[in-house]
Amino acid sequence: MTTNTILRIDTSARRANSVSRTLTDAIVARFPEASVTTRDLAAAPLPHINEGFVTVTKGSAQDTLSDTQRDMIALSDALIEELRAADTIVIGLPVYNFAVPSGLKAWIDLVARAGETFRYSEAGPEGLLKGKRAIIAMASGGTEAGSEIDFATPYLRHVLGFIGITDIELVKADRLAFDPEGTMKAAQEQVATLAA
């Protein structure tokens, strides 16, 4: 698959010494010709969905919406458009307390919208963002990727698949607390093998 456009999503609360940001830097550098849109969910946090947003997405008439509701829908529309425009989505995934950061969950809640990124049919849910590639850069202190205490990577894989993105690769820098140098070396080797 050719990568012409990348949506890069960073979620680490750390600026300096962030492993997931180091990995997303390295992954994006594998595609020097691509146009990159960056969404830093730590620097510019997204609002969490609320009753007003849920009400709107259930089909409220436009003339009954508050300004706040219109703003939330406009933000959701913009985030979805960033996803639609990207060939490849690069997601920095630091594991916080065995799961995804709350900022990433807020993004997911705003982009997973019925009729926009998925739909329900007689055969069940169908993702609408097909033909895209996702690369997850996972970093953790003690959580091993794919282990019984890893609730982050399976969840993110499932959500991406739910909206139609099934070509998913994982670059992992897990269990950094135990062997930081060896773990980073292995992760960098994974990045080097990514098909550009």
CSV table of C-alpha atoms in Angstrom, one decimal:
chain,number,residue,atom,x,y,z
A,1,MET,CA,0.0,0.0,0.0
A,2,THR,CA,1.3,3.4,-1.0
A,3,THR,CA,1.5,6.0,1.8
A,4,ASN,CA,1.0,9.6,0.5
A,5,THR,CA,-0.8,11.0,3.6
A,6,ILE,CA,-0.2,10.2,7.3
A,7,LEU,CA,-2.3,11.1,10.3
A,8,ARG,CA,0.0,11.1,13.3
A,9,ILE,CA,-1.6,10.9,16.7
A,10,ASP,CA,0.6,11.5,19.8
A,11,THR,CA,-0.9,10.8,23.2
A,12,SER,CA,2.0,10.8,25.7
A,13,ALA,CA,1.9,13.3,28.5
A,14,ARG,CA,5.6,13.5,28.3
A,15,ARG,CA,7.4,15.8,25.9
A,16,ALA,CA,11.0,15.0,26.5
A,17,ASN,CA,12.1,11.4,26.9
A,18,SER,CA,8.8,10.0,25.5
A,19,VAL,CA,9.4,6.6,24.1
A,20,SER,CA,6.1,6.6,22.1
A,21,ARG,CA,6.9,10.0,20.6
A,22,THR,CA,10.4,8.8,19.7
A,23,LEU,CA,8.9,5.8,17.9
A,24,THR,CA,6.2,7.9,16.1
A,25,ASP,CA,9.1,10.2,14.9
A,26,ALA,CA,11.0,7.2,13.6
A,27,ILE,CA,7.9,5.7,11.9
A,28,VAL,CA,6.9,8.9,10.2
A,29,ALA,CA,10.5,9.3,9.0
A,30,ARG,CA,10.1,6.0,7.1
A,31,PHE,CA,7.8,7.9,4.7
A,32,PRO,CA,9.8,11.1,3.8
A,33,GLU,CA,7.5,11.9,0.8
A,34,ALA,CA,4.3,11.7,2.7
A,35,SER,CA,2.2,14.7,3.8
A,36,VAL,CA,1.8,14.5,7.6
A,37,THR,CA,-1.0,15.8,9.7
A,38,THR,CA,-0.2,15.7,13.4
A,39,ARG,CA,-2.8,15.6,16.2
A,40,ASP,CA,-1.1,15.9,19.6
A,41,LEU,CA,-3.8,14.9,22.1
A,42,ALA,CA,-1.6,15.9,25.1
A,43,ALA,CA,-0.7,19.4,23.9
A,44,ALA,CA,-4.3,20.1,22.7
A,45,PRO,CA,-6.7,17.8,24.7
A,46,LEU,CA,-10.0,17.0,23.2
A,47,PRO,CA,-13.2,17.3,25.2
A,48,HIS,CA,-14.8,14.1,26.5
A,49,ILE,CA,-18.2,13.3,25.0
A,50,ASN,CA,-21.2,14.3,27.1
A,51,GLU,CA,-25.0,13.9,27.0
A,52,GLY,CA,-25.3,16.8,24.5
A,53,PHE,CA,-23.0,15.1,22.0
A,54,VAL,CA,-24.7,11.7,22.4
A,55,THR,CA,-28.1,13.3,21.9
A,56,VAL,CA,-26.9,15.0,18.7
A,57,THR,CA,-25.5,11.8,17.2
A,58,LYS,CA,-28.8,10.0,17.9
A,59,GLY,CA,-30.4,12.3,15.2
A,60,SER,CA,-31.6,15.5,16.8
A,61,ALA,CA,-32.8,18.2,14.4
A,62,GLN,CA,-30.1,20.8,13.6
A,63,ASP,CA,-32.3,23.7,14.6
A,64,THR,CA,-32.7,22.4,18.1
A,65,LEU,CA,-28.9,22.2,18.8
A,66,SER,CA,-27.1,24.5,21.2
A,67,ASP,CA,-23.9,26.2,20.2
A,68,THR,CA,-21.9,23.8,22.3
A,69,GLN,CA,-23.5,20.8,20.6
A,70,ARG,CA,-22.8,22.3,17.2
A,71,ASP,CA,-19.1,22.9,18.2
A,72,MET,CA,-18.8,19.3,19.3
A,73,ILE,CA,-20.2,17.9,16.1
A,74,ALA,CA,-18.0,20.3,14.1
A,75,LEU,CA,-14.9,19.0,16.0
A,76,SER,CA,-16.0,15.4,15.5
A,77,ASP,CA,-16.5,16.0,11.8
A,78,ALA,CA,-13.0,17.6,11.5
A,79,LEU,CA,-11.4,14.6,13.3
A,80,ILE,CA,-13.2,12.1,11.0
A,81,GLU,CA,-12.2,14.1,8.0
A,82,GLU,CA,-8.5,13.8,9.1
A,83,LEU,CA,-9.0,10.1,9.3
A,84,ARG,CA,-10.6,9.9,5.9
A,85,ALA,CA,-7.9,11.9,4.3
A,86,ALA,CA,-5.1,9.7,5.6
A,87,ASP,CA,-3.6,6.6,3.9
A,88,THR,CA,-1.8,5.6,7.1
A,89,ILE,CA,-2.5,6.4,10.7
A,90,VAL,CA,0.4,6.4,13.1
A,91,ILE,CA,-0.6,6.2,16.8
A,92,GLY,CA,1.7,6.7,19.7
A,93,LEU,CA,0.3,4.4,22.5
A,94,PRO,CA,1.9,4.8,25.9
A,95,VAL,CA,0.2,2.3,28.2
A,96,TYR,CA,-1.2,4.0,31.3
A,97,ASN,CA,-2.4,1.7,34.0
A,98,PHE,CA,-2.8,-1.2,31.6
A,99,ALA,CA,-5.0,0.8,29.1
A,100,VAL,CA,-5.0,3.6,26.6
A,101,PRO,CA,-4.5,7.2,27.7
A,102,SER,CA,-7.7,9.1,28.4
A,103,GLY,CA,-6.9,11.6,25.6
A,104,LEU,CA,-6.8,8.8,23.1
A,105,LYS,CA,-10.1,7.4,24.4
A,106,ALA,CA,-11.6,10.9,23.9
A,107,TRP,CA,-10.4,10.9,20.3
A,108,ILE,CA,-11.9,7.4,19.7
A,109,ASP,CA,-15.3,8.5,21.2
A,110,LEU,CA,-15.4,11.5,18.8
A,111,VAL,CA,-14.4,9.5,15.6
A,112,ALA,CA,-16.4,6.3,16.2
A,113,ARG,CA,-19.8,7.6,14.9
A,114,ALA,CA,-22.6,5.6,13.4
A,115,GLY,CA,-23.2,6.6,9.8
A,116,GLU,CA,-19.8,8.2,9.5
A,117,THR,CA,-17.1,5.7,10.3
A,118,PHE,CA,-19.3,2.6,10.9
A,119,ARG,CA,-22.8,1.5,10.2
A,120,TYR,CA,-25.1,-1.3,11.4
A,121,SER,CA,-26.5,-3.7,8.8
A,122,GLU,CA,-28.4,-7.0,9.0
A,123,ALA,CA,-25.0,-8.7,9.0
A,124,GLY,CA,-23.8,-6.6,12.0
A,125,PRO,CA,-21.5,-3.6,12.2
A,126,GLU,CA,-19.5,-2.6,9.2
A,127,GLY,CA,-16.5,-0.3,9.3
A,128,LEU,CA,-16.5,2.5,6.7
A,129,LEU,CA,-12.8,3.5,6.7
A,130,LYS,CA,-11.5,0.6,4.6
A,131,GLY,CA,-8.2,0.4,2.7
A,132,LYS,CA,-6.1,2.2,5.3
A,133,ARG,CA,-3.1,1.1,7.3
A,134,ALA,CA,-2.5,1.8,11.0
A,135,ILE,CA,0.9,1.6,12.8
A,136,ILE,CA,0.7,1.5,16.6
A,137,ALA,CA,3.8,2.6,18.5
A,138,MET,CA,3.3,1.0,22.0
A,139,ALA,CA,5.4,1.9,25.0
A,140,SER,CA,5.1,0.5,28.5
A,141,GLY,CA,7.1,0.2,31.6
A,142,GLY,CA,5.9,-3.2,32.7
A,143,THR,CA,3.0,-4.3,30.6
A,144,GLU,CA,3.9,-6.9,28.0
A,145,ALA,CA,2.2,-6.5,24.7
A,146,GLY,CA,-0.4,-9.2,24.2
A,147,SER,CA,-0.3,-10.4,27.8
A,148,GLU,CA,-3.3,-10.9,30.0
A,149,ILE,CA,-2.7,-7.5,31.6
A,150,ASP,CA,-2.5,-5.6,28.2
A,151,PHE,CA,-5.9,-4.0,27.8
A,152,ALA,CA,-4.5,-1.3,25.5
A,153,THR,CA,-3.3,-2.9,22.3
A,154,PRO,CA,-6.3,-5.4,21.9
A,155,TYR,CA,-8.7,-2.6,22.6
A,156,LEU,CA,-7.1,-0.2,20.0
A,157,ARG,CA,-6.9,-3.0,17.4
A,158,HIS,CA,-10.6,-3.8,18.0
A,159,VAL,CA,-11.7,-0.2,17.7
A,160,LEU,CA,-9.7,0.4,14.5
A,161,GLY,CA,-11.1,-2.8,13.0
A,162,PHE,CA,-14.6,-1.7,14.0
A,163,ILE,CA,-14.3,1.5,11.9
A,164,GLY,CA,-12.8,-0.5,9.0
A,165,ILE,CA,-9.0,-0.3,9.6
A,166,THR,CA,-7.8,-3.9,9.6
A,167,ASP,CA,-4.3,-3.5,8.2
A,168,ILE,CA,-2.6,-2.9,11.6
A,169,GLU,CA,1.0,-3.2,12.6
A,170,LEU,CA,2.4,-3.0,16.1
A,171,VAL,CA,5.8,-1.6,17.0
A,172,LYS,CA,6.3,-2.4,20.7
A,173,ALA,CA,8.7,-1.0,23.3
A,174,ASP,CA,7.1,-2.9,26.2
A,175,ARG,CA,8.5,-3.7,29.6
A,176,LEU,CA,11.0,-0.8,29.4
A,177,ALA,CA,11.4,-1.0,33.2
A,178,PHE,CA,13.3,-4.3,32.9
A,179,ASP,CA,15.6,-3.7,29.9
A,180,PRO,CA,15.3,-0.2,28.4
A,181,GLU,CA,18.3,-0.5,26.1
A,182,GLY,CA,17.4,-3.9,24.7
A,183,THR,CA,13.7,-3.0,24.4
A,184,MET,CA,14.4,0.2,22.5
A,185,LYS,CA,16.9,-1.6,20.2
A,186,ALA,CA,14.2,-4.2,19.4
A,187,ALA,CA,11.6,-1.5,18.7
A,188,GLN,CA,13.9,0.4,16.4
A,189,GLU,CA,14.6,-2.8,14.5
A,190,GLN,CA,10.8,-3.3,14.1
A,191,VAL,CA,10.6,0.3,12.7
A,192,ALA,CA,13.4,-0.5,10.2
A,193,THR,CA,11.5,-3.4,8.8
A,194,LEU,CA,8.2,-1.5,8.2
A,195,ALA,CA,7.4,-1.5,4.5
A,196,ALA,CA,7.6,2.0,3.2
